[in-house]
């Protein structure tokens, strides 16, 4: 028997997932989680992208002791909370002055007489 035909020994450290494999395996879970956390349909794509950016930055901290879905839920929870805080802070901007009601009489002449 030749040693060249023997399979290589298994790698003792499993390959770390990257953000692409996480998205492929858990994308639907992330989408539904953001929906259940109250992220509006119109904002969900943007918030999901923020989640994936955080996953990309923090994936090295996932130690594998618990399920990946639990770790991802925590990321979704924090990103959705930050999104809600930013949405609450947004202010309405006025683009002009409010027109006077034409049916209301002008009281300035009366005030000048007194």
mmCIF file with all atom_site columns, C-alpha atoms in Angstrom:
data_model
loop_
_atom_site.group_PDB
_atom_site.id
_atom_site.type_symbol
_atom_site.label_atom_id
_atom_site.label_alt_id
_atom_site.label_comp_id
_atom_site.label_asym_id
_atom_site.label_entity_id
_atom_site.label_seq_id
_atom_site.pdbx_PDB_ins_code
_atom_site.Cartn_x
_atom_site.Cartn_y
_atom_site.Cartn_z
_atom_site.occupancy
_atom_site.B_iso_or_equiv
_atom_site.pdbx_formal_charge
_atom_site.auth_seq_id
_atom_site.auth_comp_id
_atom_site.auth_asym_id
_atom_site.auth_atom_id
_atom_site.pdbx_PDB_model_num
ATOM 1   C CA . UNK A 1 1   ? 0.000   0.000   0.000  1.00 0.00 ? 1   UNK A CA 1
ATOM 2   C CA . UNK A 1 2   ? 1.197   3.432   -0.845 1.00 0.00 ? 2   UNK A CA 1
ATOM 3   C CA . UNK A 1 3   ? 1.052   6.243   1.734  1.00 0.00 ? 3   UNK A CA 1
ATOM 4   C CA . UNK A 1 4   ? 0.244   8.694   -1.063 1.00 0.00 ? 4   UNK A CA 1
ATOM 5   C CA . UNK A 1 5   ? -3.272  7.257   -1.393 1.00 0.00 ? 5   UNK A CA 1
ATOM 6   C CA . UNK A 1 6   ? -4.148  7.643   2.296  1.00 0.00 ? 6   UNK A CA 1
ATOM 7   C CA . UNK A 1 7   ? -6.487  10.563  3.021  1.00 0.00 ? 7   UNK A CA 1
ATOM 8   C CA . UNK A 1 8   ? -4.981  13.504  4.882  1.00 0.00 ? 8   UNK A CA 1
ATOM 9   C CA . UNK A 1 9   ? -5.635  13.605  8.623  1.00 0.00 ? 9   UNK A CA 1
ATOM 10  C CA . UNK A 1 10  ? -8.632  15.716  9.646  1.00 0.00 ? 10  UNK A CA 1
ATOM 11  C CA . UNK A 1 11  ? -7.939  19.312  10.559 1.00 0.00 ? 11  UNK A CA 1
ATOM 12  C CA . UNK A 1 12  ? -8.265  19.628  14.358 1.00 0.00 ? 12  UNK A CA 1
ATOM 13  C CA . UNK A 1 13  ? -9.541  23.208  14.088 1.00 0.00 ? 13  UNK A CA 1
ATOM 14  C CA . UNK A 1 14  ? -12.699 23.592  12.019 1.00 0.00 ? 14  UNK A CA 1
ATOM 15  C CA . UNK A 1 15  ? -12.762 26.360  9.434  1.00 0.00 ? 15  UNK A CA 1
ATOM 16  C CA . UNK A 1 16  ? -14.167 29.630  10.753 1.00 0.00 ? 16  UNK A CA 1
ATOM 17  C CA . UNK A 1 17  ? -17.256 30.785  8.901  1.00 0.00 ? 17  UNK A CA 1
ATOM 18  C CA . UNK A 1 18  ? -17.150 33.991  6.919  1.00 0.00 ? 18  UNK A CA 1
ATOM 19  C CA . UNK A 1 19  ? -19.945 36.503  6.484  1.00 0.00 ? 19  UNK A CA 1
ATOM 20  C CA . UNK A 1 20  ? -20.997 34.972  3.151  1.00 0.00 ? 20  UNK A CA 1
ATOM 21  C CA . UNK A 1 21  ? -21.518 31.516  4.612  1.00 0.00 ? 21  UNK A CA 1
ATOM 22  C CA . UNK A 1 22  ? -23.300 33.015  7.625  1.00 0.00 ? 22  UNK A CA 1
ATOM 23  C CA . UNK A 1 23  ? -25.664 34.905  5.316  1.00 0.00 ? 23  UNK A CA 1
ATOM 24  C CA . UNK A 1 24  ? -26.292 31.845  3.151  1.00 0.00 ? 24  UNK A CA 1
ATOM 25  C CA . UNK A 1 25  ? -27.042 29.680  6.176  1.00 0.00 ? 25  UNK A CA 1
ATOM 26  C CA . UNK A 1 26  ? -28.920 32.218  8.337  1.00 0.00 ? 26  UNK A CA 1
ATOM 27  C CA . UNK A 1 27  ? -30.190 34.972  5.991  1.00 0.00 ? 27  UNK A CA 1
ATOM 28  C CA . UNK A 1 28  ? -33.854 34.030  6.379  1.00 0.00 ? 28  UNK A CA 1
ATOM 29  C CA . UNK A 1 29  ? -33.450 33.855  10.156 1.00 0.00 ? 29  UNK A CA 1
ATOM 30  C CA . UNK A 1 30  ? -31.895 37.338  10.200 1.00 0.00 ? 30  UNK A CA 1
ATOM 31  C CA . UNK A 1 31  ? -34.710 38.751  8.040  1.00 0.00 ? 31  UNK A CA 1
ATOM 32  C CA . UNK A 1 32  ? -37.488 37.266  10.188 1.00 0.00 ? 32  UNK A CA 1
ATOM 33  C CA . UNK A 1 33  ? -35.731 38.283  13.403 1.00 0.00 ? 33  UNK A CA 1
ATOM 34  C CA . UNK A 1 34  ? -35.520 41.913  12.286 1.00 0.00 ? 34  UNK A CA 1
ATOM 35  C CA . UNK A 1 35  ? -39.189 41.788  11.300 1.00 0.00 ? 35  UNK A CA 1
ATOM 36  C CA . UNK A 1 36  ? -40.169 40.417  14.708 1.00 0.00 ? 36  UNK A CA 1
ATOM 37  C CA . UNK A 1 37  ? -38.046 43.053  16.419 1.00 0.00 ? 37  UNK A CA 1
ATOM 38  C CA . UNK A 1 38  ? -40.218 45.698  14.769 1.00 0.00 ? 38  UNK A CA 1
ATOM 39  C CA . UNK A 1 39  ? -37.991 46.938  11.948 1.00 0.00 ? 39  UNK A CA 1
ATOM 40  C CA . UNK A 1 40  ? -40.238 48.412  9.255  1.00 0.00 ? 40  UNK A CA 1
ATOM 41  C CA . UNK A 1 41  ? -40.357 46.756  5.832  1.00 0.00 ? 41  UNK A CA 1
ATOM 42  C CA . UNK A 1 42  ? -38.930 49.892  4.213  1.00 0.00 ? 42  UNK A CA 1
ATOM 43  C CA . UNK A 1 43  ? -35.901 49.872  6.545  1.00 0.00 ? 43  UNK A CA 1
ATOM 44  C CA . UNK A 1 44  ? -35.266 46.134  6.804  1.00 0.00 ? 44  UNK A CA 1
ATOM 45  C CA . UNK A 1 45  ? -32.765 45.872  3.919  1.00 0.00 ? 45  UNK A CA 1
ATOM 46  C CA . UNK A 1 46  ? -30.636 48.672  5.372  1.00 0.00 ? 46  UNK A CA 1
ATOM 47  C CA . UNK A 1 47  ? -30.772 47.271  8.899  1.00 0.00 ? 47  UNK A CA 1
ATOM 48  C CA . UNK A 1 48  ? -29.913 43.786  7.602  1.00 0.00 ? 48  UNK A CA 1
ATOM 49  C CA . UNK A 1 49  ? -26.883 45.283  5.888  1.00 0.00 ? 49  UNK A CA 1
ATOM 50  C CA . UNK A 1 50  ? -25.855 46.901  9.190  1.00 0.00 ? 50  UNK A CA 1
ATOM 51  C CA . UNK A 1 51  ? -26.231 43.501  10.893 1.00 0.00 ? 51  UNK A CA 1
ATOM 52  C CA . UNK A 1 52  ? -23.971 41.893  8.297  1.00 0.00 ? 52  UNK A CA 1
ATOM 53  C CA . UNK A 1 53  ? -21.353 44.623  8.745  1.00 0.00 ? 53  UNK A CA 1
ATOM 54  C CA . UNK A 1 54  ? -21.344 43.938  12.496 1.00 0.00 ? 54  UNK A CA 1
ATOM 55  C CA . UNK A 1 55  ? -21.151 40.188  11.832 1.00 0.00 ? 55  UNK A CA 1
ATOM 56  C CA . UNK A 1 56  ? -18.178 40.778  9.531  1.00 0.00 ? 56  UNK A CA 1
ATOM 57  C CA . UNK A 1 57  ? -16.399 42.865  12.175 1.00 0.00 ? 57  UNK A CA 1
ATOM 58  C CA . UNK A 1 58  ? -17.237 40.652  15.169 1.00 0.00 ? 58  UNK A CA 1
ATOM 59  C CA . UNK A 1 59  ? -17.330 37.121  13.733 1.00 0.00 ? 59  UNK A CA 1
ATOM 60  C CA . UNK A 1 60  ? -13.930 36.388  15.251 1.00 0.00 ? 60  UNK A CA 1
ATOM 61  C CA . UNK A 1 61  ? -15.515 36.742  18.718 1.00 0.00 ? 61  UNK A CA 1
ATOM 62  C CA . UNK A 1 62  ? -17.973 33.893  18.094 1.00 0.00 ? 62  UNK A CA 1
ATOM 63  C CA . UNK A 1 63  ? -16.499 31.022  20.090 1.00 0.00 ? 63  UNK A CA 1
ATOM 64  C CA . UNK A 1 64  ? -18.848 28.249  18.988 1.00 0.00 ? 64  UNK A CA 1
ATOM 65  C CA . UNK A 1 65  ? -19.915 27.259  22.509 1.00 0.00 ? 65  UNK A CA 1
ATOM 66  C CA . UNK A 1 66  ? -23.498 28.206  21.712 1.00 0.00 ? 66  UNK A CA 1
ATOM 67  C CA . UNK A 1 67  ? -25.527 28.118  18.526 1.00 0.00 ? 67  UNK A CA 1
ATOM 68  C CA . UNK A 1 68  ? -24.708 30.640  15.821 1.00 0.00 ? 68  UNK A CA 1
ATOM 69  C CA . UNK A 1 69  ? -28.399 31.649  15.689 1.00 0.00 ? 69  UNK A CA 1
ATOM 70  C CA . UNK A 1 70  ? -28.317 32.796  19.320 1.00 0.00 ? 70  UNK A CA 1
ATOM 71  C CA . UNK A 1 71  ? -25.244 34.944  18.660 1.00 0.00 ? 71  UNK A CA 1
ATOM 72  C CA . UNK A 1 72  ? -26.864 36.382  15.522 1.00 0.00 ? 72  UNK A CA 1
ATOM 73  C CA . UNK A 1 73  ? -30.061 37.158  17.444 1.00 0.00 ? 73  UNK A CA 1
ATOM 74  C CA . UNK A 1 74  ? -28.010 39.249  19.867 1.00 0.00 ? 74  UNK A CA 1
ATOM 75  C CA . UNK A 1 75  ? -26.454 41.160  16.979 1.00 0.00 ? 75  UNK A CA 1
ATOM 76  C CA . UNK A 1 76  ? -29.898 41.742  15.420 1.00 0.00 ? 76  UNK A CA 1
ATOM 77  C CA . UNK A 1 77  ? -31.326 42.852  18.760 1.00 0.00 ? 77  UNK A CA 1
ATOM 78  C CA . UNK A 1 78  ? -28.620 45.470  19.325 1.00 0.00 ? 78  UNK A CA 1
ATOM 79  C CA . UNK A 1 79  ? -28.643 46.781  15.746 1.00 0.00 ? 79  UNK A CA 1
ATOM 80  C CA . UNK A 1 80  ? -32.477 47.026  15.725 1.00 0.00 ? 80  UNK A CA 1
ATOM 81  C CA . UNK A 1 81  ? -32.405 48.892  19.054 1.00 0.00 ? 81  UNK A CA 1
ATOM 82  C CA . UNK A 1 82  ? -29.837 51.355  17.697 1.00 0.00 ? 82  UNK A CA 1
ATOM 83  C CA . UNK A 1 83  ? -31.970 51.812  14.580 1.00 0.00 ? 83  UNK A CA 1
ATOM 84  C CA . UNK A 1 84  ? -35.033 52.625  16.703 1.00 0.00 ? 84  UNK A CA 1
ATOM 85  C CA . UNK A 1 85  ? -33.044 55.158  18.746 1.00 0.00 ? 85  UNK A CA 1
ATOM 86  C CA . UNK A 1 86  ? -31.853 56.888  15.569 1.00 0.00 ? 86  UNK A CA 1
ATOM 87  C CA . UNK A 1 87  ? -35.385 56.916  14.165 1.00 0.00 ? 87  UNK A CA 1
ATOM 88  C CA . UNK A 1 88  ? -36.680 58.488  17.381 1.00 0.00 ? 88  UNK A CA 1
ATOM 89  C CA . UNK A 1 89  ? -34.125 61.296  17.209 1.00 0.00 ? 89  UNK A CA 1
ATOM 90  C CA . UNK A 1 90  ? -35.005 62.278  13.639 1.00 0.00 ? 90  UNK A CA 1
ATOM 91  C CA . UNK A 1 91  ? -36.707 65.631  13.509 1.00 0.00 ? 91  UNK A CA 1
ATOM 92  C CA . UNK A 1 92  ? -39.258 66.906  11.069 1.00 0.00 ? 92  UNK A CA 1
ATOM 93  C CA . UNK A 1 93  ? -37.930 69.741  8.930  1.00 0.00 ? 93  UNK A CA 1
ATOM 94  C CA . UNK A 1 94  ? -40.184 72.572  7.812  1.00 0.00 ? 94  UNK A CA 1
ATOM 95  C CA . UNK A 1 95  ? -39.676 73.671  4.226  1.00 0.00 ? 95  UNK A CA 1
ATOM 96  C CA . UNK A 1 96  ? -41.460 76.997  4.436  1.00 0.00 ? 96  UNK A CA 1
ATOM 97  C CA . UNK A 1 97  ? -43.753 79.125  6.511  1.00 0.00 ? 97  UNK A CA 1
ATOM 98  C CA . UNK A 1 98  ? -47.292 78.099  7.228  1.00 0.00 ? 98  UNK A CA 1
ATOM 99  C CA . UNK A 1 99  ? -49.722 80.265  5.228  1.00 0.00 ? 99  UNK A CA 1
ATOM 100 C CA . UNK A 1 100 ? -52.220 82.386  7.101  1.00 0.00 ? 100 UNK A CA 1
ATOM 101 C CA . UNK A 1 101 ? -55.841 81.289  7.093  1.00 0.00 ? 101 UNK A CA 1
ATOM 102 C CA . UNK A 1 102 ? -57.535 83.565  4.501  1.00 0.00 ? 102 UNK A CA 1
ATOM 103 C CA . UNK A 1 103 ? -60.859 83.319  6.351  1.00 0.00 ? 103 UNK A CA 1
ATOM 104 C CA . UNK A 1 104 ? -59.439 84.846  9.526  1.00 0.00 ? 104 UNK A CA 1
ATOM 105 C CA . UNK A 1 105 ? -59.934 88.629  9.685  1.00 0.00 ? 105 UNK A CA 1
ATOM 106 C CA . UNK A 1 106 ? -56.906 90.874  10.017 1.00 0.00 ? 106 UNK A CA 1
ATOM 107 C CA . UNK A 1 107 ? -56.979 92.345  13.537 1.00 0.00 ? 107 UNK A CA 1
ATOM 108 C CA . UNK A 1 108 ? -53.932 94.596  13.182 1.00 0.00 ? 108 UNK A CA 1
ATOM 109 C CA . UNK A 1 109 ? -55.948 97.757  12.323 1.00 0.00 ? 109 UNK A CA 1
ATOM 110 C CA . UNK A 1 110 ? -58.110 97.217  15.395 1.00 0.00 ? 110 UNK A CA 1
ATOM 111 C CA . UNK A 1 111 ? -55.065 96.795  17.601 1.00 0.00 ? 111 UNK A CA 1
ATOM 112 C CA . UNK A 1 112 ? -53.517 100.050 16.318 1.00 0.00 ? 112 UNK A CA 1
ATOM 113 C CA . UNK A 1 113 ? -56.627 102.041 17.285 1.00 0.00 ? 113 UNK A CA 1
ATOM 114 C CA . UNK A 1 114 ? -56.510 100.920 20.907 1.00 0.00 ? 114 UNK A CA 1
#
